């Protein structure tokens, strides 16, 4: 196993544009880290720099404490699994998994043993004589993982390995990768733009935007305590509702005033962190799952919305409604599966304001407050 350290690592292209800018990150031995972000944010470029497939313009990259800026990819002892699987179509599963070991001059008996062990681990024993064209997408992905496993690398680098699979196979492979990490105990860096993969698989999420690392932390910590509006909206489906408002004093309380008829009182425990922003514009962040169809707790606060649509998902319904009358804004609420309301009707909903976040209306940065506790 090996730690991976990026110290002010940047990638600058010939035209002067930054692909990755000043990334500082330490990935611990055996850690499962997710690089998450939209297309073009620099996550795959960062992974390729770790693998040695992309040159580093500035900064220092260390694997196992050793600087590898000028070390060839084959000498870094990391294995890369690509989105496209990159299997040889004319070779059997056995030969695909054995190919890298053959090129390194490993003996046949050792190759056979390593391939057999990897095939057992991945459920591929009955497929060793088949060629990739006779396999499903999930099976091909397992072969690509098997080819990496037999090398016994210090770290696995996975570049959107599940993006070509359908929804059911993605769910199955997510679980398989988590199990694989537990069995092998090796460092894994996994690149994805899928929030569900990020939340369910990694020990830590590193969210990237425009080449920069925006926030890093445990999935539930980042979810509960986003650093800015980009993270708040990106790491959720539906995304966090971001509501333009004014933060005002009302007696001894602080209220988020959305319009002349709609306000949400800030919980007393958040008064001191938020009072600095009183008297000016603010962006209130409320997650869809913190809005309810009934007032089950006395501190939950009523809001009234005009129904735009209801998306029935089976286990739950997503209600899209307009909040406010002066300048209505659309919000989404994750409600029970039995909650329906006609389009254009008015419906009362109830907000749990304790997990509500306030963001600076100009910078989008979260107004600092004690982080919400989460389990994991």
Coordinates of C-alpha atoms in Angstrom, one line a residue:
X1 CA 0.0 0.0 0.0
X2 CA 1.1 3.6 -0.5
X3 CA 0.1 7.1 0.4
X4 CA -0.3 9.6 -2.5
X5 CA 0.5 13.3 -1.9
X6 CA -0.1 16.2 -4.2
X7 CA 1.8 19.4 -3.2
X8 CA 0.6 22.5 -5.2
X9 CA 0.3 20.3 -8.3
X10 CA -0.8 22.1 -11.5
X11 CA -1.2 21.3 -15.1
X12 CA -0.8 24.2 -17.6
X13 CA -1.4 23.6 -21.3
X14 CA 0.5 25.2 -24.2
X15 CA -2.0 28.0 -24.6
X16 CA -1.5 29.0 -20.9
X17 CA -4.8 27.6 -19.7
X18 CA -4.9 25.7 -16.4
X19 CA -6.2 22.1 -16.5
X20 CA -5.5 21.7 -12.8
X21 CA -4.4 24.4 -10.4
X22 CA -2.5 24.2 -7.1
X23 CA -4.0 21.0 -5.8
X24 CA -3.0 20.1 -2.3
X25 CA -4.1 16.6 -1.2
X26 CA -2.8 13.7 0.9
X27 CA -4.4 10.3 0.3
X28 CA -3.6 7.9 3.1
X29 CA -2.6 4.3 2.7
X30 CA -5.6 2.1 2.0
X31 CA -8.0 5.1 1.6
X32 CA -10.8 5.1 -0.9
X33 CA -11.0 8.6 -2.3
X34 CA -13.4 10.0 -4.9
X35 CA -12.7 12.8 -7.2
X36 CA -16.1 14.3 -8.0
X37 CA -17.0 17.1 -10.3
X38 CA -18.6 18.1 -13.6
X39 CA -17.0 17.4 -17.0
X40 CA -13.9 19.4 -17.6
X41 CA -13.2 20.2 -14.0
X42 CA -9.8 18.5 -14.0
X43 CA -10.5 15.3 -12.1
X44 CA -9.4 12.9 -14.8
X45 CA -6.3 15.1 -15.5
X46 CA -5.4 14.9 -11.8
X47 CA -5.8 11.1 -11.9
X48 CA -3.6 10.9 -15.1
X49 CA -0.9 12.9 -13.5
X50 CA -0.9 10.5 -10.5
X51 CA -0.6 7.6 -13.1
X52 CA 2.2 9.4 -15.0
X53 CA 0.1 9.5 -18.2
X54 CA 0.0 13.4 -18.0
X55 CA 3.0 15.5 -17.2
X56 CA 3.1 17.9 -14.2
X57 CA 3.7 21.5 -14.9
X58 CA 4.5 22.5 -11.4
X59 CA 4.3 21.1 -7.9
X60 CA 5.4 17.8 -6.4
X61 CA 3.7 14.4 -6.6
X62 CA 4.8 11.7 -4.1
X63 CA 3.7 8.1 -3.9
X64 CA 4.8 6.2 -0.8
X65 CA 6.9 9.3 0.2
X66 CA 8.9 9.2 -3.1
X67 CA 8.7 12.0 -5.6
X68 CA 7.5 10.6 -8.9
X69 CA 7.4 13.7 -11.1
X70 CA 9.9 12.2 -13.5
X71 CA 9.2 8.5 -12.9
X72 CA 7.8 6.6 -15.9
X73 CA 4.2 5.2 -15.5
X74 CA 5.4 1.6 -15.4
X75 CA 7.7 2.3 -12.5
X76 CA 5.0 3.9 -10.2
X77 CA 3.4 0.6 -9.3
X78 CA -0.1 1.9 -9.8
X79 CA -2.8 0.3 -11.9
X80 CA -5.3 2.3 -14.0
X81 CA -8.8 1.1 -15.0
X82 CA -10.3 3.2 -17.8
X83 CA -13.9 4.0 -18.7
X84 CA -13.6 2.1 -22.0
X85 CA -12.2 -1.1 -20.3
X86 CA -9.4 -1.2 -22.9
X87 CA -9.6 -5.0 -23.3
X88 CA -7.9 -6.9 -26.2
X89 CA -10.9 -8.2 -28.2
X90 CA -9.0 -11.1 -29.8
X91 CA -7.8 -12.4 -26.4
X92 CA -9.6 -14.6 -23.9
X93 CA -10.4 -13.3 -20.4
X94 CA -7.4 -15.3 -19.1
X95 CA -5.0 -13.8 -21.6
X96 CA -6.3 -10.3 -21.0
X97 CA -5.7 -10.6 -17.3
X98 CA -2.3 -12.3 -17.8
X99 CA -1.0 -10.0 -20.5
X100 CA 0.7 -7.4 -18.3
X101 CA 2.4 -10.1 -16.2
X102 CA 3.7 -11.8 -19.3
X103 CA 5.2 -8.5 -20.5
X104 CA 7.0 -8.3 -17.1
X105 CA 8.5 -11.7 -17.5
X106 CA 6.6 -13.4 -14.7
X107 CA 6.6 -17.2 -14.8
X108 CA 3.6 -19.1 -16.2
X109 CA 2.9 -20.9 -12.9
X110 CA 2.8 -17.6 -11.0
X111 CA 0.7 -16.0 -13.7
X112 CA -1.8 -18.8 -13.5
X113 CA -2.0 -18.6 -9.8
X114 CA -2.6 -14.8 -9.8
X115 CA -5.2 -15.0 -12.5
X116 CA -7.0 -17.8 -10.8
X117 CA -7.1 -15.8 -7.5
X118 CA -8.3 -12.7 -9.1
X119 CA -10.9 -14.6 -11.1
X120 CA -12.2 -16.2 -7.9
X121 CA -12.3 -12.8 -6.2
X122 CA -14.3 -11.2 -9.0
X123 CA -16.5 -14.2 -10.0
X124 CA -14.9 -14.7 -13.3
X125 CA -13.7 -18.3 -13.1
X126 CA -16.4 -19.6 -15.5
X127 CA -15.6 -16.9 -18.0
X128 CA -11.8 -17.3 -18.4
X129 CA -11.9 -18.8 -21.9
X130 CA -14.4 -16.3 -23.3
X131 CA -13.5 -13.3 -25.3
X132 CA -14.7 -9.7 -24.4
X133 CA -17.3 -9.7 -27.2
X134 CA -19.1 -12.5 -25.4
X135 CA -19.3 -10.7 -22.1
X136 CA -21.8 -8.2 -20.6
X137 CA -20.6 -4.6 -19.7
X138 CA -20.4 -5.6 -16.0
X139 CA -18.3 -8.7 -16.8
X140 CA -15.9 -6.6 -19.0
X141 CA -15.5 -4.2 -16.2
X142 CA -14.6 -7.0 -13.8
X143 CA -12.0 -8.3 -16.3
X144 CA -10.5 -4.8 -16.4
X145 CA -10.3 -4.8 -12.6
X146 CA -8.9 -8.3 -12.6
X147 CA -6.1 -7.3 -15.0
X148 CA -5.2 -4.5 -12.5
X149 CA -5.5 -6.8 -9.4
X150 CA -3.1 -9.4 -10.7
X151 CA -0.3 -6.8 -10.9
X152 CA -0.7 -6.3 -7.1
X153 CA -0.2 -2.5 -7.4
X154 CA 0.2 -0.1 -4.5
X155 CA -2.8 1.9 -5.7
X156 CA -5.7 1.5 -8.1
X157 CA -6.7 4.5 -10.2
X158 CA -10.2 4.2 -11.6
X159 CA -11.3 6.7 -14.3
X160 CA -15.1 6.7 -14.5
X161 CA -15.2 2.9 -14.7
X162 CA -19.0 2.6 -14.2
X163 CA -20.2 5.3 -16.6
X164 CA -20.8 2.8 -19.5
X165 CA -23.0 0.6 -17.4
X166 CA -26.8 0.7 -17.1
X167 CA -28.4 1.8 -13.8
X168 CA -28.8 -1.7 -12.3
X169 CA -25.3 -2.8 -13.2
X170 CA -23.8 0.5 -11.8
X171 CA -25.5 -0.2 -8.5
X172 CA -24.2 -3.8 -8.5
X173 CA -20.6 -2.7 -9.4
X174 CA -20.6 0.0 -6.8
X175 CA -21.2 -2.6 -4.1
X176 CA -18.6 -4.9 -5.8
X177 CA -15.9 -2.1 -5.7
X178 CA -16.6 -1.4 -2.0
X179 CA -16.3 -5.1 -1.2
X180 CA -13.1 -5.3 -3.3
X181 CA -11.6 -2.4 -1.4
X182 CA -12.3 -4.0 1.9
X183 CA -10.7 -7.3 0.8
X184 CA -7.6 -5.8 -0.8
X185 CA -7.1 -2.9 1.6
X186 CA -5.3 -1.0 -1.2
X187 CA -5.4 2.7 -1.9
X188 CA -8.1 3.6 -4.5
X189 CA -8.7 6.8 -6.3
X190 CA -12.0 6.8 -8.2
X191 CA -13.0 9.6 -10.7
X192 CA -16.7 10.1 -11.3
X193 CA -19.3 12.8 -12.0
X194 CA -22.0 10.7 -10.3
X195 CA -23.1 11.9 -6.9
X196 CA -24.5 8.6 -5.9
X197 CA -21.2 6.8 -6.5
X198 CA -19.4 9.5 -4.5
X199 CA -21.8 9.3 -1.5
X200 CA -21.9 5.5 -1.3
X201 CA -18.4 4.4 -2.1
X202 CA -15.7 6.6 -0.8
X203 CA -14.0 7.2 2.5
X204 CA -13.5 10.8 1.3
X205 CA -14.9 13.0 -1.4
X206 CA -12.7 15.6 -3.2
X207 CA -15.0 18.0 -5.1
X208 CA -13.3 19.8 -8.1
X209 CA -14.4 22.8 -10.1
X210 CA -12.5 24.5 -12.9
X211 CA -9.3 22.7 -12.0
X212 CA -9.3 23.5 -8.3
X213 CA -10.1 21.3 -5.3
X214 CA -13.1 23.1 -3.7
X215 CA -13.8 20.8 -0.7
X216 CA -12.6 17.5 0.7
X217 CA -14.0 15.4 3.5
X218 CA -16.1 12.4 4.5
X219 CA -19.2 12.1 2.2
X220 CA -21.8 12.9 4.8
X221 CA -19.7 15.7 6.3
X222 CA -19.4 17.4 2.9
X223 CA -23.1 16.8 2.3
X224 CA -24.2 18.3 5.6
X225 CA -21.6 21.2 5.6
X226 CA -21.0 22.4 2.0
X227 CA -18.3 25.0 1.6
X228 CA -20.2 27.0 -1.0
X229 CA -23.3 27.0 -3.3
X230 CA -21.5 24.9 -6.0
X231 CA -20.9 22.1 -3.6
X232 CA -24.4 22.5 -2.0
X233 CA -26.1 22.0 -5.4
X234 CA -23.8 19.5 -6.9
X235 CA -23.8 16.9 -4.2
X236 CA -27.5 16.1 -4.1
X237 CA -30.4 15.0 -6.2
X238 CA -32.6 17.0 -6.2
X239 CA -30.0 19.8 -5.6
X240 CA -30.2 22.1 -2.6
X241 CA -32.8 24.9 -3.0
X242 CA -30.9 28.2 -3.1
X243 CA -33.3 31.0 -2.2
X244 CA -32.4 34.7 -2.5
X245 CA -33.5 36.5 0.6
X246 CA -32.8 39.2 3.2
X247 CA -31.5 38.5 6.7
X248 CA -33.3 40.8 9.1
X249 CA -33.7 41.3 12.8
X250 CA -37.2 40.7 14.2
X251 CA -37.2 41.5 17.9
X252 CA -34.5 39.2 19.4
X253 CA -34.7 36.8 16.5
X254 CA -33.1 36.6 13.1
X255 CA -35.4 35.9 10.1
X256 CA -34.7 34.9 6.5
X257 CA -37.2 37.2 4.7
X258 CA -38.0 35.7 1.3
X259 CA -40.7 38.3 0.5
X260 CA -43.3 40.4 2.2
X261 CA -45.3 37.3 3.2
X262 CA -42.7 34.6 3.6
X263 CA -40.0 34.3 6.2
X264 CA -38.1 31.5 8.0
X265 CA -36.8 32.1 11.6
X266 CA -33.2 31.2 12.2
X267 CA -32.8 28.7 15.0
X268 CA -31.4 30.3 18.2
X269 CA -28.3 28.0 18.1
X270 CA -27.3 29.7 14.8
X271 CA -27.9 33.3 15.9
X272 CA -24.3 34.2 16.7
X273 CA -22.7 32.8 13.6
X274 CA -25.3 34.4 11.3
X275 CA -25.9 37.8 13.0
X276 CA -22.9 39.3 11.2
X277 CA -24.9 39.1 7.9
X278 CA -28.0 40.7 9.3
X279 CA -29.4 43.7 7.4
X280 CA -28.3 42.6 4.0
X281 CA -29.0 40.1 1.2
X282 CA -28.3 36.4 1.7
X283 CA -28.8 33.1 0.0
X284 CA -30.7 30.5 2.0
X285 CA -29.9 26.9 1.3
X286 CA -32.6 24.3 2.1
X287 CA -32.4 20.7 1.1
X288 CA -35.4 19.0 -0.5
X289 CA -35.5 16.4 2.3
X290 CA -35.7 19.1 5.0
X291 CA -39.2 20.1 3.7
X292 CA -42.1 18.1 4.9
X293 CA -45.8 17.7 4.1
X294 CA -46.8 17.8 7.8
X295 CA -45.7 19.6 10.9
X296 CA -44.3 16.7 13.0
X297 CA -42.3 18.9 15.2
X298 CA -43.4 22.2 16.7
X299 CA -40.2 24.1 15.6
X300 CA -40.8 23.3 11.9
X301 CA -42.0 26.4 10.0
X302 CA -44.8 26.7 7.5
X303 CA -44.3 27.9 4.0
X304 CA -46.9 28.1 1.2
X305 CA -46.0 27.1 -2.4
X306 CA -47.8 27.0 -5.7
X307 CA -47.5 23.5 -7.2
X308 CA -45.7 23.4 -10.5
X309 CA -45.3 19.6 -10.9
X310 CA -45.2 16.4 -8.9
X311 CA -42.7 13.7 -9.9
X312 CA -43.8 10.3 -8.7
X313 CA -40.8 8.1 -8.1
X314 CA -42.5 5.2 -6.4
X315 CA -40.9 5.3 -3.0
X316 CA -41.3 9.1 -2.8
X317 CA -42.6 12.1 -4.7
X318 CA -40.7 15.2 -5.6
X319 CA -42.9 18.3 -5.5
X320 CA -41.8 21.3 -7.5
X321 CA -43.4 24.5 -6.4
X322 CA -43.1 28.3 -6.5
X323 CA -42.2 30.0 -3.3
X324 CA -43.0 33.7 -2.7
X325 CA -45.4 36.0 -4.5
X326 CA -43.3 39.1 -5.2
X327 CA -40.6 37.3 -7.2
X328 CA -41.5 33.6 -7.0
X329 CA -38.6 31.1 -7.1
X330 CA -39.0 27.4 -7.8
X331 CA -38.0 25.0 -5.0
X332 CA -38.2 21.2 -4.7
X333 CA -39.4 19.1 -1.8
X334 CA -38.8 15.4 -1.2
X335 CA -42.2 14.2 0.1
X336 CA -43.9 10.9 0.9
X337 CA -45.2 8.7 -1.9
X338 CA -48.8 9.4 -1.0
X339 CA -48.5 13.2 -1.3
X340 CA -50.1 14.5 -4.5
X341 CA -51.4 18.0 -5.3
X342 CA -53.0 19.4 -8.4
X343 CA -50.9 21.7 -10.6
X344 CA -51.5 25.4 -9.8
X345 CA -52.9 24.6 -6.4
X346 CA -51.5 26.1 -3.2
X347 CA -50.1 23.7 -0.5
X348 CA -48.6 24.3 2.9
X349 CA -45.2 22.7 3.6
X350 CA -43.0 22.7 6.7
X351 CA -39.3 23.5 6.8
X352 CA -36.8 22.1 9.4
X353 CA -34.6 25.2 9.7
X354 CA -31.9 23.7 11.8
X355 CA -29.9 22.2 8.8
X356 CA -30.6 25.4 6.7
X357 CA -27.4 27.0 5.4
X358 CA -26.8 30.7 4.7
X359 CA -24.4 31.7 1.9
X360 CA -22.9 35.0 0.9
X361 CA -25.0 36.3 -1.9
X362 CA -22.0 37.7 -3.8
X363 CA -19.2 35.0 -3.3
X364 CA -21.5 32.0 -2.8
X365 CA -19.3 31.0 0.2
X366 CA -21.1 29.4 3.2
X367 CA -21.4 31.7 6.2
X368 CA -19.3 29.9 8.9
X369 CA -21.0 28.2 11.7
X370 CA -20.4 25.0 13.8
X371 CA -20.7 22.0 11.5
X372 CA -23.7 19.8 11.7
X373 CA -22.9 16.4 13.3
X374 CA -23.4 13.4 11.1
X375 CA -23.0 9.7 11.5
X376 CA -20.9 7.3 9.4

